[in-house]
């Protein structure tokens, strides 16, 4: 495990990618509100200096650079928040090679081969690596996970939520990662036999199974509804409406808190296998959708 302590015991964090609202949340949580008193964003990594000016002012951040290599030796952890997951592998690799723990916002990557390579790279260097959707920490997901854990029998998990298969930020990977991450956190084993039915309006229904469980993802056009979950024994037909997931103004905080807890303890909160399986499932869905995504790559 890498010990992370900067000057005067301060843990210095590099934040890469400022387009996403999650980047604003990281600055609010760590710098403005000081949720972890010994941890703060000390450097912004973004190719657009003009875009970095306001977040730097708001977070009282003095260091703004264009590339991850420019903060080598000056940080103790990194958070990667680029909107397009296609940029994540290269940026996360640069931080891993510096020997610092890395949190990668969803989607982990937009290619399962990249996901597997990142996991192996971090393991080889003894670096904590975590990626997930913050939805896996929603109170309803945690409650249902606890209920499912009491029954060893086959289970059926259905996740509902908005998607945008034509998003310029990685197509289905951008929002679809919320669905796949919650699903793989609740089923046992790797999904296979993926079947996708597209609705023609940018939505889809994807079904798959593991050696034990069944899962169904209901991807709805992005303008419709929120996220919801329905789960139970596979032998019993689903009844009732799915349970809406509560997204408070602090919904991203549990993911960030879990990351730094993993850094402190060296114990992963999100298993590496689940991080990879979420992307593998997205790869299978993307390959079966009629509209291919248009990817906007990062600038680093």
Coordinates of N, CA, C and O in Angstrom, one line a residue, residues 63-197:
X63 N -2.3 25.4 -8.3 CA -1.6 24.6 -9.4 C -2.6 24.2 -10.4 O -3.5 23.5 -10.2
X64 N -2.4 24.7 -11.7 CA -3.2 24.3 -12.8 C -2.2 23.9 -13.9 O -1.4 24.7 -14.3
X65 N -2.3 22.7 -14.4 CA -1.4 22.2 -15.4 C -2.2 21.5 -16.5 O -3.4 21.2 -16.4
X66 N -1.6 21.3 -17.6 CA -2.2 20.7 -18.8 C -2.1 19.2 -18.9 O -2.9 18.5 -19.6
X67 N -1.2 18.6 -18.1 CA -0.9 17.2 -18.3 C -0.6 16.5 -16.9 O 0.1 17.2 -16.1
X68 N -1.0 15.3 -16.7 CA -0.8 14.6 -15.5 C 0.7 14.5 -15.1 O 1.1 14.6 -13.9
X69 N 1.6 14.4 -16.1 CA 3.0 14.3 -15.9 C 3.6 15.5 -15.1 O 4.6 15.5 -14.4
X70 N 2.9 16.7 -15.2 CA 3.4 17.9 -14.6 C 3.2 18.0 -13.1 O 3.7 18.9 -12.5
X71 N 2.4 17.0 -12.6 CA 2.2 17.0 -11.1 C 3.0 15.9 -10.5 O 2.8 15.7 -9.3
X72 N 3.8 15.2 -11.2 CA 4.5 14.0 -10.6 C 5.4 14.5 -9.4 O 6.1 15.5 -9.5
X73 N 5.3 13.8 -8.3 CA 6.0 14.1 -7.1 C 5.4 15.2 -6.3 O 5.9 15.5 -5.2
X74 N 4.3 15.7 -6.7 CA 3.7 16.9 -6.0 C 2.3 16.5 -5.5 O 1.6 17.4 -4.9
X75 N 1.8 15.3 -5.7 CA 0.5 14.9 -5.3 C 0.5 13.6 -4.6 O 1.5 12.8 -4.7
X76 N -0.5 13.2 -3.9 CA -0.6 12.0 -3.1 C -1.8 11.1 -3.5 O -1.9 10.0 -3.1
X77 N -2.7 11.6 -4.4 CA -3.8 10.9 -4.9 C -4.3 11.6 -6.1 O -4.1 12.8 -6.3
X78 N -5.1 10.9 -6.9 CA -5.7 11.5 -8.1 C -7.1 11.1 -8.3 O -7.5 9.9 -8.0
X79 N -7.9 12.0 -8.8 CA -9.3 11.7 -9.2 C -9.5 12.1 -10.7 O -9.2 13.2 -11.0
X80 N -10.0 11.2 -11.5 CA -10.1 11.4 -12.9 C -11.6 11.5 -13.2 O -12.4 10.6 -13.0
X81 N -12.0 12.7 -13.7 CA -13.4 13.0 -13.9 C -13.7 13.4 -15.4 O -14.8 14.1 -15.6
X82 N -12.9 13.1 -16.3 CA -13.3 13.4 -17.7 C -14.7 12.8 -18.1 O -15.0 11.7 -17.7
X83 N -15.4 13.6 -18.8 CA -16.8 13.1 -19.2 C -16.7 11.9 -20.1 O -17.5 10.9 -19.9
X84 N -15.8 11.9 -21.0 CA -15.7 10.8 -21.9 C -14.7 9.7 -21.4 O -13.5 10.0 -21.2
X85 N -15.3 8.6 -21.1 CA -14.5 7.5 -20.5 C -13.4 7.0 -21.5 O -12.5 6.3 -21.0
X86 N -13.5 7.3 -22.7 CA -12.4 7.0 -23.7 C -11.1 7.6 -23.3 O -10.0 7.1 -23.8
X87 N -11.1 8.7 -22.5 CA -9.9 9.3 -22.1 C -9.3 8.8 -20.8 O -8.2 9.1 -20.5
X88 N -10.1 8.0 -20.1 CA -9.7 7.6 -18.8 C -8.5 6.7 -18.7 O -7.6 6.9 -17.8
X89 N -8.3 5.8 -19.6 CA -7.2 4.8 -19.5 C -5.9 5.5 -19.5 O -5.0 5.2 -18.7
X90 N -5.7 6.4 -20.4 CA -4.4 7.0 -20.6 C -4.1 7.9 -19.4 O -2.9 7.9 -18.9
X91 N -5.1 8.6 -18.9 CA -4.8 9.5 -17.8 C -4.6 8.8 -16.5 O -3.7 9.1 -15.7
X92 N -5.5 7.8 -16.2 CA -5.3 7.0 -15.0 C -3.9 6.2 -15.0 O -3.3 6.1 -14.0
X93 N -3.5 5.8 -16.2 CA -2.2 5.1 -16.3 C -1.1 6.0 -15.9 O -0.1 5.6 -15.2
X94 N -1.2 7.3 -16.3 CA -0.1 8.2 -16.0 C 0.0 8.5 -14.5 O 1.1 8.6 -13.9
X95 N -1.2 8.5 -13.8 CA -1.1 8.7 -12.3 C -0.7 7.4 -11.7 O 0.1 7.4 -10.7
X96 N -1.1 6.2 -12.1 CA -0.7 5.0 -11.5 C 0.8 4.8 -11.6 O 1.5 4.4 -10.7
X97 N 1.4 5.2 -12.8 CA 2.8 5.2 -12.9 C 3.6 6.1 -12.0 O 4.8 5.9 -11.7
X98 N 2.9 7.1 -11.4 CA 3.5 8.0 -10.4 C 3.4 7.3 -9.0 O 4.0 7.9 -8.1
X99 N 2.7 6.2 -8.9 CA 2.6 5.5 -7.7 C 1.6 6.1 -6.7 O 1.6 5.8 -5.5
X100 N 0.6 6.8 -7.3 CA -0.4 7.4 -6.4 C -1.8 6.7 -6.6 O -2.1 6.2 -7.7
X101 N -2.6 6.6 -5.5 CA -3.9 6.0 -5.7 C -4.8 6.8 -6.6 O -4.7 8.0 -6.7
X102 N -5.7 6.1 -7.4 CA -6.5 6.8 -8.4 C -8.0 6.4 -8.3 O -8.3 5.2 -8.2
X103 N -8.8 7.4 -8.3 CA -10.3 7.1 -8.4 C -10.6 7.6 -9.8 O -10.3 8.7 -10.2
X104 N -11.3 6.7 -10.6 CA -11.8 7.0 -11.9 C -13.3 7.1 -11.9 O -14.0 6.1 -11.6
X105 N -13.8 8.2 -12.2 CA -15.3 8.4 -12.3 C -15.9 7.5 -13.4 O -15.2 7.0 -14.3
X106 N -17.2 7.2 -13.3 CA -17.8 6.4 -14.3 C -17.8 7.0 -15.7 O -17.8 8.3 -15.7
X107 N -17.7 6.3 -16.8 CA -17.4 4.9 -16.8 C -15.9 4.7 -16.6 O -15.1 5.5 -17.0
X108 N -15.6 3.5 -16.1 CA -14.2 3.2 -15.8 C -13.4 3.4 -17.1 O -12.4 4.2 -17.1
X109 N -13.7 2.8 -18.2 CA -13.2 2.9 -19.5 C -14.3 2.7 -20.5 O -15.4 2.3 -20.1
X110 N -14.0 2.8 -21.8 CA -14.9 2.5 -22.8 C -14.5 1.2 -23.6 O -14.9 1.0 -24.7
X111 N -13.6 0.5 -23.0 CA -13.1 -0.8 -23.6 C -12.7 -1.7 -22.5 O -11.8 -1.3 -21.7
X112 N -13.2 -2.9 -22.5 CA -12.8 -3.8 -21.4 C -11.4 -4.2 -21.4 O -10.8 -4.4 -20.3
X113 N -10.7 -4.2 -22.5 CA -9.3 -4.5 -22.6 C -8.5 -3.4 -21.8 O -7.6 -3.7 -21.1
X114 N -8.9 -2.1 -22.0 CA -8.3 -1.0 -21.2 C -8.6 -1.2 -19.7 O -7.7 -0.9 -18.9
X115 N -9.8 -1.6 -19.3 CA -10.1 -1.8 -17.9 C -9.3 -2.9 -17.3 O -8.7 -2.7 -16.2
X116 N -9.1 -4.0 -18.0 CA -8.3 -5.1 -17.5 C -6.8 -4.6 -17.4 O -6.1 -5.0 -16.4
X117 N -6.3 -3.9 -18.4 CA -5.0 -3.4 -18.3 C -4.7 -2.5 -17.1 O -3.7 -2.5 -16.5
X118 N -5.7 -1.6 -16.9 CA -5.5 -0.7 -15.7 C -5.5 -1.4 -14.4 O -4.7 -1.1 -13.5
X119 N -6.4 -2.4 -14.3 CA -6.4 -3.2 -13.0 C -5.0 -3.9 -12.8 O -4.5 -3.9 -11.7
X120 N -4.5 -4.5 -13.9 CA -3.2 -5.2 -13.8 C -2.1 -4.2 -13.5 O -1.2 -4.5 -12.7
X121 N -2.1 -3.0 -14.1 CA -1.1 -2.0 -13.9 C -1.1 -1.6 -12.5 O 0.0 -1.5 -11.9
X122 N -2.2 -1.3 -11.9 CA -2.3 -0.9 -10.5 C -1.9 -2.0 -9.6 O -1.2 -1.7 -8.6
X123 N -2.3 -3.2 -9.9 CA -1.9 -4.3 -9.0 C -0.3 -4.5 -9.1 O 0.3 -4.7 -8.0
X124 N 0.3 -4.4 -10.2 CA 1.7 -4.6 -10.3 C 2.5 -3.5 -9.6 O 3.6 -3.8 -9.1
X125 N 1.9 -2.3 -9.5 CA 2.6 -1.2 -8.8 C 2.1 -1.0 -7.4 O 2.6 -0.1 -6.7
X126 N 1.2 -1.9 -6.9 CA 0.7 -1.8 -5.5 C 0.0 -0.5 -5.2 O 0.0 0.0 -4.1
X127 N -0.8 0.0 -6.2 CA -1.5 1.2 -6.1 C -3.0 0.9 -6.0 O -3.6 0.1 -6.7
X128 N -3.7 1.7 -5.1 CA -5.2 1.5 -5.0 C -5.8 2.2 -6.2 O -5.5 3.3 -6.6
X129 N -6.7 1.4 -6.8 CA -7.4 1.9 -8.0 C -8.9 1.6 -7.8 O -9.3 0.4 -7.5
X130 N -9.8 2.6 -7.9 CA -11.2 2.4 -7.7 C -12.0 3.1 -8.8 O -11.6 4.2 -9.2
X131 N -13.0 2.5 -9.3 CA -13.9 3.2 -10.2 C -15.3 2.6 -9.9 O -15.5 1.4 -9.7
X132 N -16.3 3.5 -10.0 CA -17.7 3.0 -9.8 C -18.7 4.2 -10.1 O -18.3 5.3 -10.3
X133 N -19.9 3.8 -10.3 CA -21.0 4.8 -10.2 C -21.4 5.0 -8.8 O -21.4 4.1 -8.0
X134 N -21.6 6.3 -8.4 CA -22.0 6.6 -7.0 C -23.4 6.0 -6.7 O -23.7 5.9 -5.5
X135 N -24.1 5.5 -7.7 CA -25.4 4.9 -7.5 C -25.3 3.6 -6.7 O -26.3 3.3 -6.0
X136 N -24.2 3.0 -6.7 CA -24.1 1.7 -6.0 C -24.1 2.0 -4.5 O -24.3 1.1 -3.7
X137 N -23.9 3.3 -4.1 CA -24.0 3.6 -2.7 C -25.4 4.3 -2.3 O -25.5 4.7 -1.2
X138 N -26.3 4.3 -3.3 CA -27.6 4.8 -2.9 C -28.2 4.0 -1.8 O -28.1 2.8 -1.8
X139 N -29.0 4.6 -0.9 CA -29.5 3.8 0.2 C -30.4 2.6 -0.2 O -30.4 1.6 0.4
X140 N -31.1 2.8 -1.3 CA -32.0 1.7 -1.7 C -31.2 0.6 -2.3 O -31.5 -0.6 -2.1
X141 N -30.1 0.9 -3.0 CA -29.2 -0.2 -3.5 C -28.6 -1.0 -2.3 O -28.6 -2.2 -2.3
X142 N -28.1 -0.3 -1.3 CA -27.5 -0.9 -0.2 C -28.5 -1.8 0.6 O -28.2 -2.9 1.0
X143 N -29.7 -1.3 0.7 CA -30.8 -2.1 1.4 C -31.1 -3.3 0.6 O -31.2 -4.4 1.2
X144 N -31.3 -3.2 -0.7 CA -31.7 -4.4 -1.5 C -30.5 -5.4 -1.5 O -30.7 -6.6 -1.5
X145 N -29.3 -4.9 -1.6 CA -28.1 -5.8 -1.5 C -28.1 -6.6 -0.2 O -27.8 -7.8 -0.3
X146 N -28.4 -5.9 0.9 CA -28.5 -6.6 2.1 C -29.6 -7.7 2.1 O -29.4 -8.8 2.6
X147 N -30.7 -7.4 1.6 CA -31.8 -8.3 1.5 C -31.5 -9.5 0.6 O -31.8 -10.7 1.0
X148 N -30.8 -9.3 -0.5 CA -30.4 -10.3 -1.4 C -29.4 -11.3 -0.8 O -29.4 -12.5 -1.0
X149 N -28.5 -10.7 0.1 CA -27.5 -11.5 0.7 C -28.0 -12.6 1.6 O -27.3 -13.5 2.0
X150 N -29.3 -12.4 2.0 CA -29.8 -13.4 3.0 C -30.4 -14.6 2.3 O -30.9 -15.6 3.0
X151 N -30.4 -14.6 1.0 CA -31.0 -15.8 0.2 C -29.9 -16.2 -0.8 O -29.5 -15.5 -1.7
X152 N -29.5 -17.5 -0.6 CA -28.4 -18.0 -1.5 C -28.9 -18.5 -2.9 O -28.1 -18.8 -3.7
X153 N -30.2 -18.4 -3.1 CA -30.8 -18.9 -4.3 C -30.6 -17.9 -5.5 O -30.1 -16.8 -5.3
X154 N -30.9 -18.4 -6.7 CA -30.8 -17.5 -7.8 C -31.6 -16.2 -7.7 O -32.7 -16.2 -7.1
X155 N -31.1 -15.1 -8.2 CA -31.8 -13.8 -8.0 C -32.0 -13.2 -9.4 O -31.2 -13.5 -10.3
X156 N -32.9 -12.3 -9.5 CA -33.2 -11.5 -10.7 C -33.0 -10.1 -10.3 O -33.7 -9.6 -9.4
X157 N -32.2 -9.3 -11.1 CA -32.0 -7.9 -10.8 C -32.3 -7.1 -12.0 O -31.9 -7.4 -13.1
X158 N -33.2 -6.1 -11.8 CA -33.5 -5.2 -12.9 C -33.2 -3.8 -12.5 O -33.5 -3.3 -11.4
X159 N -32.4 -3.1 -13.4 CA -32.0 -1.7 -13.2 C -32.6 -0.9 -14.3 O -32.5 -1.2 -15.5
X160 N -33.2 0.3 -13.9 CA -33.9 1.2 -14.8 C -33.2 2.5 -14.7 O -32.8 3.0 -13.6
X161 N -33.0 3.2 -15.9 CA -32.5 4.5 -15.8 C -32.3 5.1 -17.2 O -32.3 4.4 -18.2
X162 N -32.0 6.4 -17.2 CA -31.8 7.1 -18.5 C -30.5 6.7 -19.2 O -29.5 6.5 -18.5
X163 N -30.5 6.6 -20.5 CA -29.3 6.4 -21.3 C -29.3 7.4 -22.5 O -30.4 7.9 -22.8
X164 N -28.2 7.6 -23.1 CA -28.1 8.3 -24.3 C -27.1 7.6 -25.2 O -25.9 7.8 -25.1
X165 N -27.6 6.8 -26.1 CA -26.7 6.0 -26.9 C -26.0 6.8 -28.0 O -25.0 6.4 -28.6
X166 N -26.4 8.1 -28.1 CA -25.7 9.0 -29.1 C -24.9 10.1 -28.4 O -24.6 11.0 -29.0
X167 N -24.7 9.9 -27.1 CA -24.0 10.9 -26.4 C -22.6 11.1 -27.0 O -21.9 10.2 -27.4
X168 N -22.1 12.4 -27.2 CA -20.8 12.6 -27.7 C -19.7 12.2 -26.7 O -18.5 12.2 -27.0
X169 N -20.1 11.9 -25.4 CA -19.2 11.6 -24.4 C -19.1 10.0 -24.2 O -19.3 9.5 -23.1
X170 N -18.9 9.3 -25.3 CA -18.8 7.9 -25.2 C -20.1 7.1 -25.4 O -20.1 5.9 -25.1
X171 N -21.1 7.7 -26.0 CA -22.3 7.0 -26.3 C -22.9 6.4 -25.1 O -23.1 7.0 -24.0
X172 N -23.3 5.1 -25.2 CA -24.0 4.4 -24.2 C -23.2 4.3 -22.9 O -23.8 4.1 -21.8
X173 N -21.9 4.4 -23.0 CA -21.1 4.2 -21.8 C -21.3 5.3 -20.8 O -21.1 5.1 -19.6
X174 N -21.7 6.5 -21.2 CA -21.7 7.6 -20.3 C -22.8 7.5 -19.2 O -22.5 7.5 -18.0
X175 N -24.0 7.3 -19.6 CA -25.1 7.0 -18.6 C -25.3 5.5 -18.4 O -25.6 5.1 -17.2
X176 N -25.0 4.7 -19.4 CA -25.2 3.2 -19.2 C -24.4 2.6 -18.1 O -24.7 1.6 -17.5
X177 N -23.2 3.3 -17.8 CA -22.4 2.8 -16.7 C -23.1 2.8 -15.4 O -22.7 2.0 -14.5
X178 N -24.0 3.7 -15.2 CA -24.8 3.6 -13.9 C -25.5 2.3 -13.8 O -25.6 1.7 -12.8
X179 N -26.2 1.9 -14.9 CA -27.0 0.7 -14.9 C -26.1 -0.5 -14.7 O -26.4 -1.4 -13.9
X180 N -25.0 -0.6 -15.5 CA -24.2 -1.8 -15.4 C -23.5 -1.9 -14.1 O -23.3 -3.0 -13.5
X181 N -23.1 -0.8 -13.5 CA -22.3 -0.9 -12.2 C -23.2 -1.3 -11.1 O -22.8 -2.2 -10.3
X182 N -24.4 -0.8 -11.0 CA -25.4 -1.3 -10.0 C -25.7 -2.8 -10.2 O -25.7 -3.5 -9.3
X183 N -25.9 -3.2 -11.5 CA -26.2 -4.6 -11.7 C -25.1 -5.5 -11.3 O -25.4 -6.5 -10.6
X184 N -23.9 -5.2 -11.7 CA -22.8 -6.2 -11.4 C -22.5 -6.2 -9.9 O -21.9 -7.1 -9.4
X185 N -22.9 -5.1 -9.2 CA -22.7 -5.1 -7.7 C -23.7 -6.0 -7.0 O -23.5 -6.4 -5.9
X186 N -24.7 -6.4 -7.7 CA -25.8 -7.2 -7.1 C -25.9 -8.6 -7.6 O -26.5 -9.5 -6.9
X187 N -25.4 -8.9 -8.8 CA -25.4 -10.3 -9.2 C -24.0 -11.0 -8.9 O -23.0 -10.3 -8.7
X188 N -24.0 -12.3 -9.0 CA -22.8 -13.0 -8.7 C -22.2 -13.6 -9.9 O -22.9 -14.4 -10.6
X189 N -21.0 -13.2 -10.2 CA -20.3 -13.7 -11.4 C -20.4 -12.8 -12.6 O -21.0 -11.7 -12.5
X190 N -19.8 -13.3 -13.7 CA -19.7 -12.4 -14.9 C -21.0 -12.6 -15.8 O -21.3 -13.8 -16.1
X191 N -21.6 -11.6 -16.2 CA -22.8 -11.7 -17.1 C -22.3 -12.2 -18.5 O -21.3 -11.9 -19.0
X192 N -23.2 -13.0 -19.1 CA -23.0 -13.6 -20.4 C -24.3 -13.7 -21.1 O -25.3 -13.4 -20.5
X193 N -24.3 -14.2 -22.3 CA -25.5 -14.4 -23.1 C -26.3 -13.1 -23.2 O -27.5 -13.1 -22.9
X194 N -25.6 -12.0 -23.5 CA -26.3 -10.7 -23.5 C -27.2 -10.6 -24.8 O -26.8 -10.9 -25.9
X195 N -28.4 -10.1 -24.5 CA -29.3 -9.9 -25.6 C -29.9 -8.5 -25.4 O -30.2 -8.0 -24.3
X196 N -29.9 -7.7 -26.5 CA -30.3 -6.3 -26.5 C -31.4 -6.1 -27.5 O -31.3 -6.5 -28.7
X197 N -32.5 -5.4 -27.0 CA -33.5 -4.9 -27.9 C -33.6 -3.4 -27.8 O -33.8 -2.8 -26.8

